[in-house]
């Protein structure tokens, strides 16, 4: 067909008009941003084949619709899956050294390598693999270009001294310097629950930029008892870091952060990418055997959420959050994960020999058949060893929680269009709440803004007590570190404050929001 389509944005905030489907090169068939009150034409529309095209707004995932071109009909597009899935190098020692430096890495299947800021030369950085409960020292050395400035490393969902928690504006690693972080991997003398945690830069105002350019890696704590449960393990346990970036024609990453200078933050400044990577590669494939696999799904994007599903319609059996095993498995058709959220699932490829199965991201409003393909599993060969998912996975400690909410944190927007917590932007010199070491507190997190946020609490093993006044869904009944809060939503959480005094962070893990000031400090203090 021919013709043009123009879109008028009658609101005062930006929206995008983005196709769900991508071409075989992974780019969206159409994708335009329309500022508040503006009109834009969508150039690509004139070249679309007849079909029905689902579209959505990247900023507001609940704004969706369909565009019918010509006679309409189903549109199927998917990437070519040209390169194998890779797993980052693994580091197992008690004393680990990681050098941060600029390096060229293979991300896209064709053309030049992509220069990135890396941990030890790879993206994602090396996966740190440690038995839970064993002391681990990681020395991070800053050999990044001088222009990057100082960095700071946070072990997300870890439990460590305040000075080793990745303080945004103190205990920094300056250019040419290093810092050894102590990770005891214990809480109150007991091993932390085994889980897929991760490590990333946390520098004030620069976290989005530093993560975009590559400072992200996985941190896997293991527990031998998990293998005894019969869960798939070893080669049948695949951590998958899913994230998106935008590339220039020469395969370099775009730099979306220059536009930020002097423009303030607020809605519409969020960073998304137009190609989704799994373990640092665009649209990889993995040969698997007919059998059970544990996939550790991890969204490390700056802003976007993915609603994970399998193209064969089989369910994902969720067994863990990013902070440990759930009490019981939960069978789910799709799993929505926002930035920093993780979910361990068991998938079943039995009886699928010869099939190609995609891991997709679908929109909640659509069927699982027309999602975006993120990676492909090629089911081939002999059956995988037997594995199973037991009904009882873990016991969550149900200690007593005071009935009274000790602190309410409200996530909102101020009159100057900046993201805030309780009306304030982040200030590293201000402490927003004090907690006495050894106490248990009940906190309430409330989203008072018209946008979704992903709220992350540092340091403790958090439990979700209520979501919107009700018992949380079964997949939120384990330990948790990051909660999705849609507009108007609230959760009530609790933790025991153990082992360490000092300052820790609470923030939105949409990294542009964090950098814009949607972050606050709580301090654990000794009883006087
Ligand atoms: Cu993963 Cu404070 O962040
Ligand atoms: Cu946010």
Short mmCIF file of C-alpha atoms and ligand atoms in Angstrom, two decimals:
data_model
loop_
_atom_site.label_atom_id
_atom_site.label_comp_id
_atom_site.label_asym_id
_atom_site.label_seq_id
_atom_site.Cartn_x
_atom_site.Cartn_y
_atom_site.Cartn_z
CA UNK A 1 0.00 0.00 0.00
CA UNK A 2 1.16 3.61 0.05
CA UNK A 3 0.10 6.69 1.90
CA UNK A 4 1.21 8.21 5.14
CA UNK A 5 0.04 8.17 8.70
CA UNK A 6 0.38 11.07 11.06
CA UNK A 7 0.04 10.82 14.79
CA UNK A 8 -1.04 13.68 16.97
CA UNK A 9 -0.17 13.69 20.66
CA UNK A 10 -2.91 15.58 22.48
CA UNK A 11 -1.30 15.14 25.91
CA UNK A 12 1.43 17.22 27.46
CA UNK A 13 3.86 14.33 27.90
CA UNK A 14 5.84 12.38 25.28
CA UNK A 15 4.63 9.06 23.84
CA UNK A 16 6.00 6.68 21.29
CA UNK A 17 4.20 4.90 18.48
CA UNK A 18 6.14 1.65 18.31
CA UNK A 19 5.39 -1.60 16.49
CA UNK A 20 5.49 -4.81 18.48
CA UNK A 21 6.92 -6.64 15.48
CA UNK A 22 10.50 -6.25 14.37
CA UNK A 23 12.07 -6.90 11.02
CA UNK A 24 14.61 -9.70 10.61
CA UNK A 25 17.30 -7.16 11.50
CA UNK A 26 15.65 -6.73 14.89
CA UNK A 27 14.55 -3.17 14.35
CA UNK A 28 10.97 -2.15 15.02
CA UNK A 29 8.90 -1.82 11.86
CA UNK A 30 7.99 1.67 13.02
CA UNK A 31 9.06 3.60 16.09
CA UNK A 32 8.56 7.33 16.47
CA UNK A 33 8.57 9.55 19.54
CA UNK A 34 6.00 12.34 19.61
CA UNK A 35 6.54 15.15 22.10
CA UNK A 36 3.51 16.50 23.98
CA UNK A 37 1.23 18.56 21.72
CA UNK A 38 3.17 17.62 18.56
CA UNK A 39 2.27 15.82 15.36
CA UNK A 40 4.57 13.41 13.51
CA UNK A 41 4.29 11.37 10.36
CA UNK A 42 5.30 7.73 10.50
CA UNK A 43 7.49 7.23 7.44
CA UNK A 44 7.78 3.44 7.50
CA UNK A 45 4.04 2.92 7.20
CA UNK A 46 4.07 3.41 3.44
CA UNK A 47 6.28 0.36 3.00
CA UNK A 48 4.37 -2.05 5.24
CA UNK A 49 2.81 -5.13 3.73
CA UNK A 50 -0.90 -5.76 4.28
CA UNK A 51 -1.41 -6.91 7.81
CA UNK A 52 -2.54 -6.11 11.31
CA UNK A 53 0.23 -4.47 13.32
CA UNK A 54 0.12 -4.23 17.08
CA UNK A 55 1.65 -1.05 18.49
CA UNK A 56 2.38 0.34 21.94
CA UNK A 57 3.97 3.29 23.72
CA UNK A 58 7.41 2.54 25.14
CA UNK A 59 6.80 4.91 28.03
CA UNK A 60 3.35 3.61 28.89
CA UNK A 61 3.14 -0.12 28.29
CA UNK A 62 -0.62 -0.05 28.90
CA UNK A 63 -1.15 2.19 25.83
CA UNK A 64 -1.59 -0.32 23.01
CA UNK A 65 -3.55 -0.68 19.79
CA UNK A 66 -3.52 -2.18 16.35
CA UNK A 67 -2.92 -0.65 12.94
CA UNK A 68 -4.55 -2.37 9.98
CA UNK A 69 -2.82 -1.98 6.64
CA UNK A 70 -4.77 -2.93 3.50
CA UNK A 71 -6.64 -6.19 4.00
CA UNK A 72 -5.08 -6.82 7.42
CA UNK A 73 -4.14 -10.33 8.56
CA UNK A 74 -1.44 -11.85 10.74
CA UNK A 75 2.09 -10.47 10.55
CA UNK A 76 4.92 -12.76 11.52
CA UNK A 77 8.43 -11.50 11.83
CA UNK A 78 11.30 -12.82 13.82
CA UNK A 79 15.04 -12.36 13.95
CA UNK A 80 17.37 -14.76 12.15
CA UNK A 81 19.12 -16.15 15.28
CA UNK A 82 22.52 -16.23 13.62
CA UNK A 83 24.94 -16.47 16.53
CA UNK A 84 25.31 -18.97 19.39
CA UNK A 85 24.42 -18.02 22.94
CA UNK A 86 27.53 -17.43 25.01
CA UNK A 87 27.95 -17.62 28.76
CA UNK A 88 30.30 -15.04 30.29
CA UNK A 89 33.58 -16.39 31.73
CA UNK A 90 33.14 -17.67 35.30
CA UNK A 91 35.26 -16.70 38.30
CA UNK A 92 35.13 -19.10 41.26
CA UNK A 93 37.88 -18.02 43.65
CA UNK A 94 37.73 -16.55 47.13
CA UNK A 95 39.93 -13.64 45.97
CA UNK A 96 38.83 -12.25 42.66
CA UNK A 97 40.29 -9.39 40.66
CA UNK A 98 38.28 -7.63 38.01
CA UNK A 99 39.81 -4.90 35.86
CA UNK A 100 37.42 -2.39 34.37
CA UNK A 101 38.58 -1.25 30.97
CA UNK A 102 37.40 -0.28 27.54
CA UNK A 103 37.27 -3.26 25.18
CA UNK A 104 35.75 -4.29 21.87
CA UNK A 105 33.18 -7.05 22.17
CA UNK A 106 31.07 -9.11 19.78
CA UNK A 107 27.43 -8.08 20.17
CA UNK A 108 25.90 -7.98 16.70
CA UNK A 109 26.38 -10.97 14.38
CA UNK A 110 27.91 -8.98 11.52
CA UNK A 111 30.34 -6.12 11.12
CA UNK A 112 32.77 -4.55 13.56
CA UNK A 113 33.02 -5.34 17.26
CA UNK A 114 31.39 -2.87 19.65
CA UNK A 115 33.56 -0.78 21.99
CA UNK A 116 32.18 -0.94 25.54
CA UNK A 117 33.14 -0.22 29.13
CA UNK A 118 33.75 -3.70 30.50
CA UNK A 119 34.60 -5.78 33.52
CA UNK A 120 37.65 -7.85 32.45
CA UNK A 121 37.01 -7.23 28.76
CA UNK A 122 33.63 -8.96 28.41
CA UNK A 123 29.97 -7.94 28.29
CA UNK A 124 28.30 -9.00 30.51
CA UNK A 125 31.28 -9.01 32.88
CA UNK A 126 32.51 -12.35 34.24
CA UNK A 127 29.94 -14.29 36.24
CA UNK A 128 31.11 -14.58 39.84
CA UNK A 129 30.09 -18.03 41.07
CA UNK A 130 30.41 -18.70 44.81
CA UNK A 131 28.93 -21.15 47.29
CA UNK A 132 26.66 -19.13 49.51
CA UNK A 133 28.03 -18.47 52.98
CA UNK A 134 31.66 -18.27 51.85
CA UNK A 135 33.59 -15.05 52.24
CA UNK A 136 34.46 -13.47 48.92
CA UNK A 137 36.77 -10.55 48.18
CA UNK A 138 36.49 -8.86 44.84
CA UNK A 139 39.04 -6.22 43.87
CA UNK A 140 37.72 -3.88 41.21
CA UNK A 141 40.40 -1.88 39.40
CA UNK A 142 39.42 1.27 37.46
CA UNK A 143 41.39 1.36 34.19
CA UNK A 144 38.50 2.94 32.32
CA UNK A 145 39.16 6.01 30.18
CA UNK A 146 39.79 9.02 32.43
CA UNK A 147 36.68 10.73 31.06
CA UNK A 148 34.45 8.09 32.70
CA UNK A 149 35.47 9.42 36.10
CA UNK A 150 35.09 7.55 39.38
CA UNK A 151 32.86 4.48 39.62
CA UNK A 152 31.38 2.45 42.46
CA UNK A 153 30.18 -1.17 42.44
CA UNK A 154 26.95 -2.44 43.98
CA UNK A 155 26.21 -6.10 44.49
CA UNK A 156 22.50 -6.03 43.84
CA UNK A 157 20.56 -8.01 46.51
CA UNK A 158 23.74 -8.61 48.48
CA UNK A 159 24.22 -8.02 52.21
CA UNK A 160 27.50 -6.25 52.92
CA UNK A 161 29.07 -3.41 54.89
CA UNK A 162 27.84 0.04 53.91
CA UNK A 163 31.22 1.01 52.45
CA UNK A 164 31.15 -2.08 50.21
CA UNK A 165 27.58 -1.50 49.08
CA UNK A 166 28.40 0.78 46.15
CA UNK A 167 27.80 4.17 47.77
CA UNK A 168 26.83 6.58 44.96
CA UNK A 169 29.06 9.44 46.14
CA UNK A 170 31.60 8.05 48.61
CA UNK A 171 34.07 5.12 48.73
CA UNK A 172 34.46 5.65 44.98
CA UNK A 173 37.05 3.98 42.76
CA UNK A 174 38.83 6.82 41.02
CA UNK A 175 40.66 6.52 37.70
CA UNK A 176 43.74 4.27 38.13
CA UNK A 177 42.67 3.18 41.65
CA UNK A 178 41.12 0.04 43.07
CA UNK A 179 38.92 -1.12 45.92
CA UNK A 180 38.49 -4.58 47.44
CA UNK A 181 34.87 -5.32 48.32
CA UNK A 182 34.11 -7.84 51.09
CA UNK A 183 31.10 -10.02 50.42
CA UNK A 184 30.49 -12.41 53.33
CA UNK A 185 27.41 -13.89 51.59
CA UNK A 186 25.88 -14.40 55.04
CA UNK A 187 23.05 -12.78 56.92
CA UNK A 188 22.95 -12.96 60.71
CA UNK A 189 25.47 -15.80 60.61
CA UNK A 190 23.51 -17.87 58.13
CA UNK A 191 24.30 -18.28 54.41
CA UNK A 192 22.26 -15.96 52.18
CA UNK A 193 19.71 -17.82 50.07
CA UNK A 194 21.36 -18.97 46.83
CA UNK A 195 20.21 -16.81 43.91
CA UNK A 196 21.19 -15.00 40.74
CA UNK A 197 22.34 -11.61 41.98
CA UNK A 198 24.33 -9.14 39.90
CA UNK A 199 26.87 -6.36 40.16
CA UNK A 200 26.87 -3.02 38.41
CA UNK A 201 28.08 0.55 38.60
CA UNK A 202 26.09 2.83 40.94
CA UNK A 203 27.76 6.24 40.50
CA UNK A 204 25.51 9.20 41.30
CA UNK A 205 24.06 10.83 38.13
CA UNK A 206 26.02 8.41 35.92
CA UNK A 207 24.50 5.00 36.65
CA UNK A 208 22.39 4.90 33.48
CA UNK A 209 25.33 5.89 31.28
CA UNK A 210 27.80 3.49 32.89
CA UNK A 211 25.39 0.56 32.72
CA UNK A 212 24.43 1.33 29.11
CA UNK A 213 28.07 1.23 28.06
CA UNK A 214 28.58 -2.12 29.76
CA UNK A 215 29.31 -2.11 33.51
CA UNK A 216 26.99 -5.03 34.36
CA UNK A 217 27.80 -8.60 35.40
CA UNK A 218 26.11 -11.57 37.10
CA UNK A 219 26.84 -12.88 40.60
CA UNK A 220 25.60 -16.40 41.18
CA UNK A 221 25.54 -17.79 44.69
CA UNK A 222 25.06 -21.53 44.73
CA UNK A 223 23.90 -24.03 47.31
CA UNK A 224 24.66 -27.74 47.00
CA UNK A 225 21.31 -28.56 48.58
CA UNK A 226 19.60 -27.27 45.44
CA UNK A 227 21.03 -30.08 43.34
CA UNK A 228 19.69 -32.53 45.95
CA UNK A 229 16.21 -31.11 45.37
CA UNK A 230 16.48 -32.60 41.89
CA UNK A 231 16.36 -29.27 40.04
CA UNK A 232 18.18 -29.08 36.70
CA UNK A 233 21.77 -28.01 37.36
CA UNK A 234 25.21 -27.71 35.77
CA UNK A 235 24.88 -27.45 31.98
CA UNK A 236 21.11 -27.44 32.41
CA UNK A 237 21.09 -24.20 34.43
CA UNK A 238 21.42 -21.12 32.20
CA UNK A 239 21.66 -17.56 33.53
CA UNK A 240 20.26 -15.25 30.84
CA UNK A 241 20.88 -11.52 31.13
CA UNK A 242 18.41 -9.76 28.85
CA UNK A 243 19.00 -6.12 27.98
CA UNK A 244 18.62 -3.76 25.05
CA UNK A 245 20.81 -1.24 23.29
CA UNK A 246 20.75 0.93 20.17
CA UNK A 247 23.65 0.81 17.70
CA UNK A 248 24.92 3.12 15.03
CA UNK A 249 25.63 1.85 11.51
CA UNK A 250 29.25 1.13 12.51
CA UNK A 251 28.05 -1.09 15.43
CA UNK A 252 29.03 1.45 18.07
CA UNK A 253 26.52 2.13 20.81
CA UNK A 254 24.60 5.35 20.51
CA UNK A 255 25.12 7.84 23.31
CA UNK A 256 21.65 8.79 24.52
CA UNK A 257 23.06 10.71 27.48
CA UNK A 258 24.43 13.80 25.78
CA UNK A 259 20.85 15.00 25.18
CA UNK A 260 20.39 14.99 28.94
CA UNK A 261 22.82 17.81 29.49
CA UNK A 262 20.95 20.81 30.77
CA UNK A 263 17.58 19.33 29.90
CA UNK A 264 16.71 18.04 33.33
CA UNK A 265 15.06 14.68 33.74
CA UNK A 266 11.49 13.68 34.33
CA UNK A 267 9.17 11.73 32.07
CA UNK A 268 10.29 11.18 28.50
CA UNK A 269 14.01 11.06 29.25
CA UNK A 270 14.05 7.28 29.63
CA UNK A 271 16.65 5.24 27.77
CA UNK A 272 15.49 2.29 25.72
CA UNK A 273 17.26 0.36 22.99
CA UNK A 274 15.96 -1.05 19.75
CA UNK A 275 17.72 -4.43 19.79
CA UNK A 276 17.40 -6.91 22.62
CA UNK A 277 20.54 -8.83 23.67
CA UNK A 278 20.79 -12.06 25.64
CA UNK A 279 24.09 -12.49 27.47
CA UNK A 280 25.42 -9.60 25.42
CA UNK A 281 24.55 -11.01 21.98
CA UNK A 282 21.75 -10.00 19.68
CA UNK A 283 19.21 -12.83 19.01
CA UNK A 284 21.35 -15.85 19.90
CA UNK A 285 20.44 -19.53 19.59
CA UNK A 286 21.26 -22.37 21.96
CA UNK A 287 21.21 -26.07 21.26
CA UNK A 288 19.42 -27.88 24.08
CA UNK A 289 18.45 -31.50 24.71
CA UNK A 290 14.92 -32.76 25.23
CA UNK A 291 14.53 -32.39 28.99
CA UNK A 292 14.21 -29.88 31.82
CA UNK A 293 16.26 -26.68 31.98
CA UNK A 294 16.53 -24.01 34.61
CA UNK A 295 16.58 -20.56 33.02
CA UNK A 296 17.52 -17.63 35.23
CA UNK A 297 15.77 -14.73 33.53
CA UNK A 298 17.30 -11.39 34.40
CA UNK A 299 16.27 -8.01 32.97
CA UNK A 300 19.22 -5.62 33.08
CA UNK A 301 17.69 -2.95 30.84
CA UNK A 302 17.70 0.66 31.92
CA UNK A 303 13.99 1.20 31.43
CA UNK A 304 12.11 -1.50 29.49
CA UNK A 305 10.16 -4.42 30.87
CA UNK A 306 9.85 -7.83 29.18
CA UNK A 307 6.93 -10.19 29.49
CA UNK A 308 8.70 -13.51 29.00
CA UNK A 309 6.94 -16.47 27.37
CA UNK A 310 7.78 -19.47 25.19
CA UNK A 311 6.67 -19.59 21.55
CA UNK A 312 5.42 -23.19 21.90
CA UNK A 313 2.82 -22.09 24.44
CA UNK A 314 4.33 -24.23 27.22
CA UNK A 315 4.39 -22.65 30.67
CA UNK A 316 7.30 -21.34 32.70
CA UNK A 317 7.44 -22.91 36.15
CA UNK A 318 8.83 -20.22 38.41
CA UNK A 319 10.94 -21.59 41.25
CA UNK A 320 12.83 -18.52 42.48
CA UNK A 321 13.03 -14.75 42.58
CA UNK A 322 16.34 -12.93 42.34
CA UNK A 323 16.70 -13.28 46.11
CA UNK A 324 16.19 -17.01 46.52
CA UNK A 325 13.90 -20.00 46.01
CA UNK A 326 10.16 -19.53 46.43
CA UNK A 327 8.38 -21.66 49.04
CA UNK A 328 6.56 -23.51 46.23
CA UNK A 329 6.81 -23.52 42.42
CA UNK A 330 4.32 -21.39 40.48
CA UNK A 331 3.23 -22.33 36.97
CA UNK A 332 2.94 -19.19 34.83
CA UNK A 333 2.13 -18.59 31.17
CA UNK A 334 4.21 -15.41 31.05
CA UNK A 335 6.40 -13.52 33.51
CA UNK A 336 6.68 -9.74 33.45
CA UNK A 337 10.06 -8.50 34.68
CA UNK A 338 11.05 -4.85 34.92
CA UNK A 339 14.61 -3.51 35.21
CA UNK A 340 16.71 -5.43 37.80
CA UNK A 341 14.08 -8.12 38.37
CA UNK A 342 14.99 -11.78 38.07
CA UNK A 343 12.97 -14.99 37.97
CA UNK A 344 14.28 -18.55 37.84
CA UNK A 345 12.04 -20.82 35.82
CA UNK A 346 12.10 -24.47 34.82
CA UNK A 347 11.12 -25.17 31.21
CA UNK A 348 10.37 -28.55 29.70
CA UNK A 349 11.68 -29.42 26.23
CA UNK A 350 10.68 -33.09 26.47
CA UNK A 351 8.95 -34.39 23.37
CA UNK A 352 10.22 -31.43 21.34
CA UNK A 353 13.22 -32.98 19.57
CA UNK A 354 13.77 -31.27 16.24
CA UNK A 355 11.78 -28.18 17.24
CA UNK A 356 12.98 -24.60 17.49
CA UNK A 357 11.43 -22.82 20.47
CA UNK A 358 11.74 -19.08 21.02
CA UNK A 359 12.00 -17.23 24.27
CA UNK A 360 9.85 -14.20 23.53
CA UNK A 361 8.69 -11.00 25.07
CA UNK A 362 4.96 -10.60 24.62
CA UNK A 363 2.69 -7.76 25.58
CA UNK A 364 0.16 -8.70 28.23
CA UNK A 365 -2.65 -7.84 25.83
CA UNK A 366 -1.51 -10.24 23.14
CA UNK A 367 -1.31 -13.93 22.45
CA UNK A 368 2.03 -15.61 22.92
CA UNK A 369 2.31 -16.23 19.18
CA UNK A 370 3.24 -12.76 18.00
CA UNK A 371 5.81 -11.61 20.49
CA UNK A 372 9.33 -10.44 19.83
CA UNK A 373 11.78 -13.35 19.64
CA UNK A 374 14.68 -12.80 22.06
CA UNK A 375 16.50 -16.08 21.59
CA UNK A 376 15.97 -19.51 20.14
CA UNK A 377 16.36 -22.98 21.65
CA UNK A 378 17.13 -25.73 19.12
CA UNK A 379 15.98 -28.98 20.70
CA UNK A 380 18.23 -31.75 19.41
CA UNK A 381 19.99 -34.96 20.50
CA UNK A 382 19.49 -37.38 23.38
CA UNK A 383 17.34 -36.70 26.40
CA UNK A 384 18.80 -34.56 29.17
CA UNK A 385 19.36 -36.21 32.56
CA UNK A 386 16.29 -36.59 34.74
CA UNK A 387 15.37 -33.62 36.86
CA UNK A 388 12.28 -32.57 38.74
CA UNK A 389 10.59 -29.65 40.46
CA UNK A 390 9.61 -30.58 44.02
CA UNK A 391 6.48 -29.10 45.61
CA UNK A 392 8.42 -27.73 48.56
CA UNK A 393 11.41 -25.62 47.62
CA UNK A 394 12.34 -23.40 50.55
CA UNK A 395 11.19 -22.19 53.93
CA UNK A 396 10.84 -18.45 54.28
CA UNK A 397 11.48 -17.21 57.82
CA UNK A 398 8.26 -15.84 59.23
CA UNK A 399 9.57 -13.71 62.08
CA UNK A 400 7.25 -11.27 63.86
CA UNK A 401 6.72 -7.95 62.13
CA UNK A 402 5.39 -4.91 64.04
CA UNK A 403 1.85 -4.00 62.98
CA UNK A 404 2.71 -0.34 62.54
CA UNK A 405 4.27 1.00 59.33
CA UNK A 406 7.58 2.56 60.42
CA UNK A 407 8.17 4.40 57.14
CA UNK A 408 6.19 5.23 54.02
CA UNK A 409 8.12 6.00 50.83
CA UNK A 410 6.16 7.81 48.11
CA UNK A 411 7.45 7.71 44.54
CA UNK A 412 6.33 10.78 42.63
CA UNK A 413 7.04 13.71 40.37
CA UNK A 414 7.68 17.24 41.61
CA UNK A 415 6.45 20.50 40.08
CA UNK A 416 9.69 20.85 38.12
CA UNK A 417 9.14 17.49 36.43
CA UNK A 418 11.81 15.66 38.41
CA UNK A 419 11.39 12.22 39.93
CA UNK A 420 11.30 12.25 43.71
CA UNK A 421 10.82 10.14 46.83
CA UNK A 422 8.60 11.80 49.43
CA UNK A 423 8.84 14.97 47.36
CA UNK A 424 12.64 15.17 47.52
CA UNK A 425 15.40 14.51 45.00
CA UNK A 426 18.47 12.54 46.07
CA UNK A 427 21.05 14.33 48.16
CA UNK A 428 23.98 12.23 49.37
CA UNK A 429 24.31 14.37 52.50
CA UNK A 430 20.76 13.76 53.68
CA UNK A 431 19.55 10.73 55.65
CA UNK A 432 15.85 10.13 55.09
CA UNK A 433 15.17 7.47 57.68
CA UNK A 434 17.02 5.84 60.58
CA UNK A 435 16.61 2.23 61.72
CA UNK A 436 18.09 0.63 64.84
CA UNK A 437 20.31 -2.38 64.14
CA UNK A 438 18.59 -5.61 65.15
CA UNK A 439 15.06 -4.27 64.69
CA UNK A 440 12.43 -5.49 62.27
CA UNK A 441 10.51 -2.80 60.39
CA UNK A 442 7.43 -2.64 58.22
CA UNK A 443 7.68 -0.20 55.31
CA UNK A 444 5.13 0.94 52.76
CA UNK A 445 6.10 1.78 49.17
CA UNK A 446 3.55 3.84 47.24
CA UNK A 447 3.55 4.99 43.64
CA UNK A 448 1.82 8.38 43.58
CA UNK A 449 2.88 9.17 39.99
CA UNK A 450 1.14 8.36 36.70
CA UNK A 451 4.10 6.13 35.58
CA UNK A 452 5.30 2.67 36.55
CA UNK A 453 8.39 2.44 38.79
CA UNK A 454 10.58 -0.47 39.86
CA UNK A 455 11.49 0.11 43.46
CA UNK A 456 14.69 -1.47 44.77
CA UNK A 457 15.74 -1.75 48.41
CA UNK A 458 19.34 -2.45 49.24
CA UNK A 459 20.92 -4.63 51.85
CA UNK A 460 18.35 -6.79 53.64
CA UNK A 461 16.29 -9.86 52.82
CA UNK A 462 12.93 -8.25 52.17
CA UNK A 463 9.57 -9.98 52.36
CA UNK A 464 6.41 -8.75 50.69
CA UNK A 465 3.52 -8.65 53.16
CA UNK A 466 0.78 -6.98 51.12
CA UNK A 467 0.26 -5.80 47.58
CA UNK A 468 -2.54 -3.24 47.19
CA UNK A 469 -3.99 -4.32 50.51
CA UNK A 470 -4.10 -8.02 49.63
CA UNK A 471 -1.91 -11.03 50.17
CA UNK A 472 0.78 -10.85 47.46
CA UNK A 473 0.58 -13.22 44.46
CA UNK A 474 2.32 -16.61 44.94
CA UNK A 475 5.43 -15.50 43.02
CA UNK A 476 5.91 -12.64 45.51
CA UNK A 477 5.96 -14.84 48.60
CA UNK A 478 9.70 -15.44 48.70
CA UNK A 479 12.44 -12.91 49.37
CA UNK A 480 12.42 -9.90 47.12
CA UNK A 481 14.59 -6.90 46.33
CA UNK A 482 12.74 -5.06 43.53
CA UNK A 483 9.00 -4.47 43.21
CA UNK A 484 6.99 -3.31 40.24
CA UNK A 485 4.64 -0.50 41.23
CA UNK A 486 2.16 0.52 38.56
CA UNK A 487 0.51 3.94 38.98
CA UNK A 488 -1.39 4.08 42.26
CA UNK A 489 -0.07 0.74 43.52
CA UNK A 490 1.43 0.07 46.93
CA UNK A 491 3.30 -2.75 48.61
CA UNK A 492 4.04 -3.36 52.26
CA UNK A 493 7.40 -4.99 52.93
CA UNK A 494 9.44 -5.97 55.97
CA UNK A 495 13.00 -6.85 56.86
CA UNK A 496 15.20 -7.48 59.86
CA UNK A 497 18.16 -5.11 59.91
CA UNK A 498 21.12 -7.35 60.68
CA UNK A 499 24.90 -7.19 60.93
CA UNK A 500 25.78 -3.80 59.46
CA UNK A 501 25.28 -0.18 60.41
CA UNK A 502 25.64 2.69 57.96
CA UNK A 503 23.93 4.13 54.92
CA UNK A 504 22.05 2.20 52.27
CA UNK A 505 19.89 3.15 49.31
CA UNK A 506 16.30 2.94 48.21
CA UNK A 507 15.59 3.95 44.63
CA UNK A 508 13.80 3.38 41.36
CA UNK A 509 15.77 0.91 39.22
CA UNK A 510 14.73 2.61 36.02
CA UNK A 511 18.21 4.05 35.87
CA UNK A 512 17.27 7.39 34.32
CA UNK A 513 14.82 7.90 37.18
CA UNK A 514 17.50 7.01 39.72
CA UNK A 515 19.96 9.45 38.14
CA UNK A 516 17.27 12.12 38.05
CA UNK A 517 17.02 11.89 41.83
CA UNK A 518 14.48 9.15 42.59
CA UNK A 519 16.74 7.79 45.32
CA UNK A 520 16.91 8.18 49.09
CA UNK A 521 19.08 7.01 51.98
CA UNK A 522 18.25 4.99 55.06
CA UNK A 523 20.78 4.60 57.82
CA UNK A 524 21.12 1.66 60.18
CA UNK A 525 22.35 2.89 63.57
CA UNK A 526 23.47 1.26 66.84
CA UNK A 527 21.04 1.29 69.72
CA UNK A 528 22.18 3.97 72.17
CU1 LIG B 1 20.86 -2.66 41.29
CU2 LIG B 1 20.84 0.38 43.96
O1 LIG B 1 20.86 -1.06 42.50
CU1 LIG B 2 11.00 5.09 38.10
#
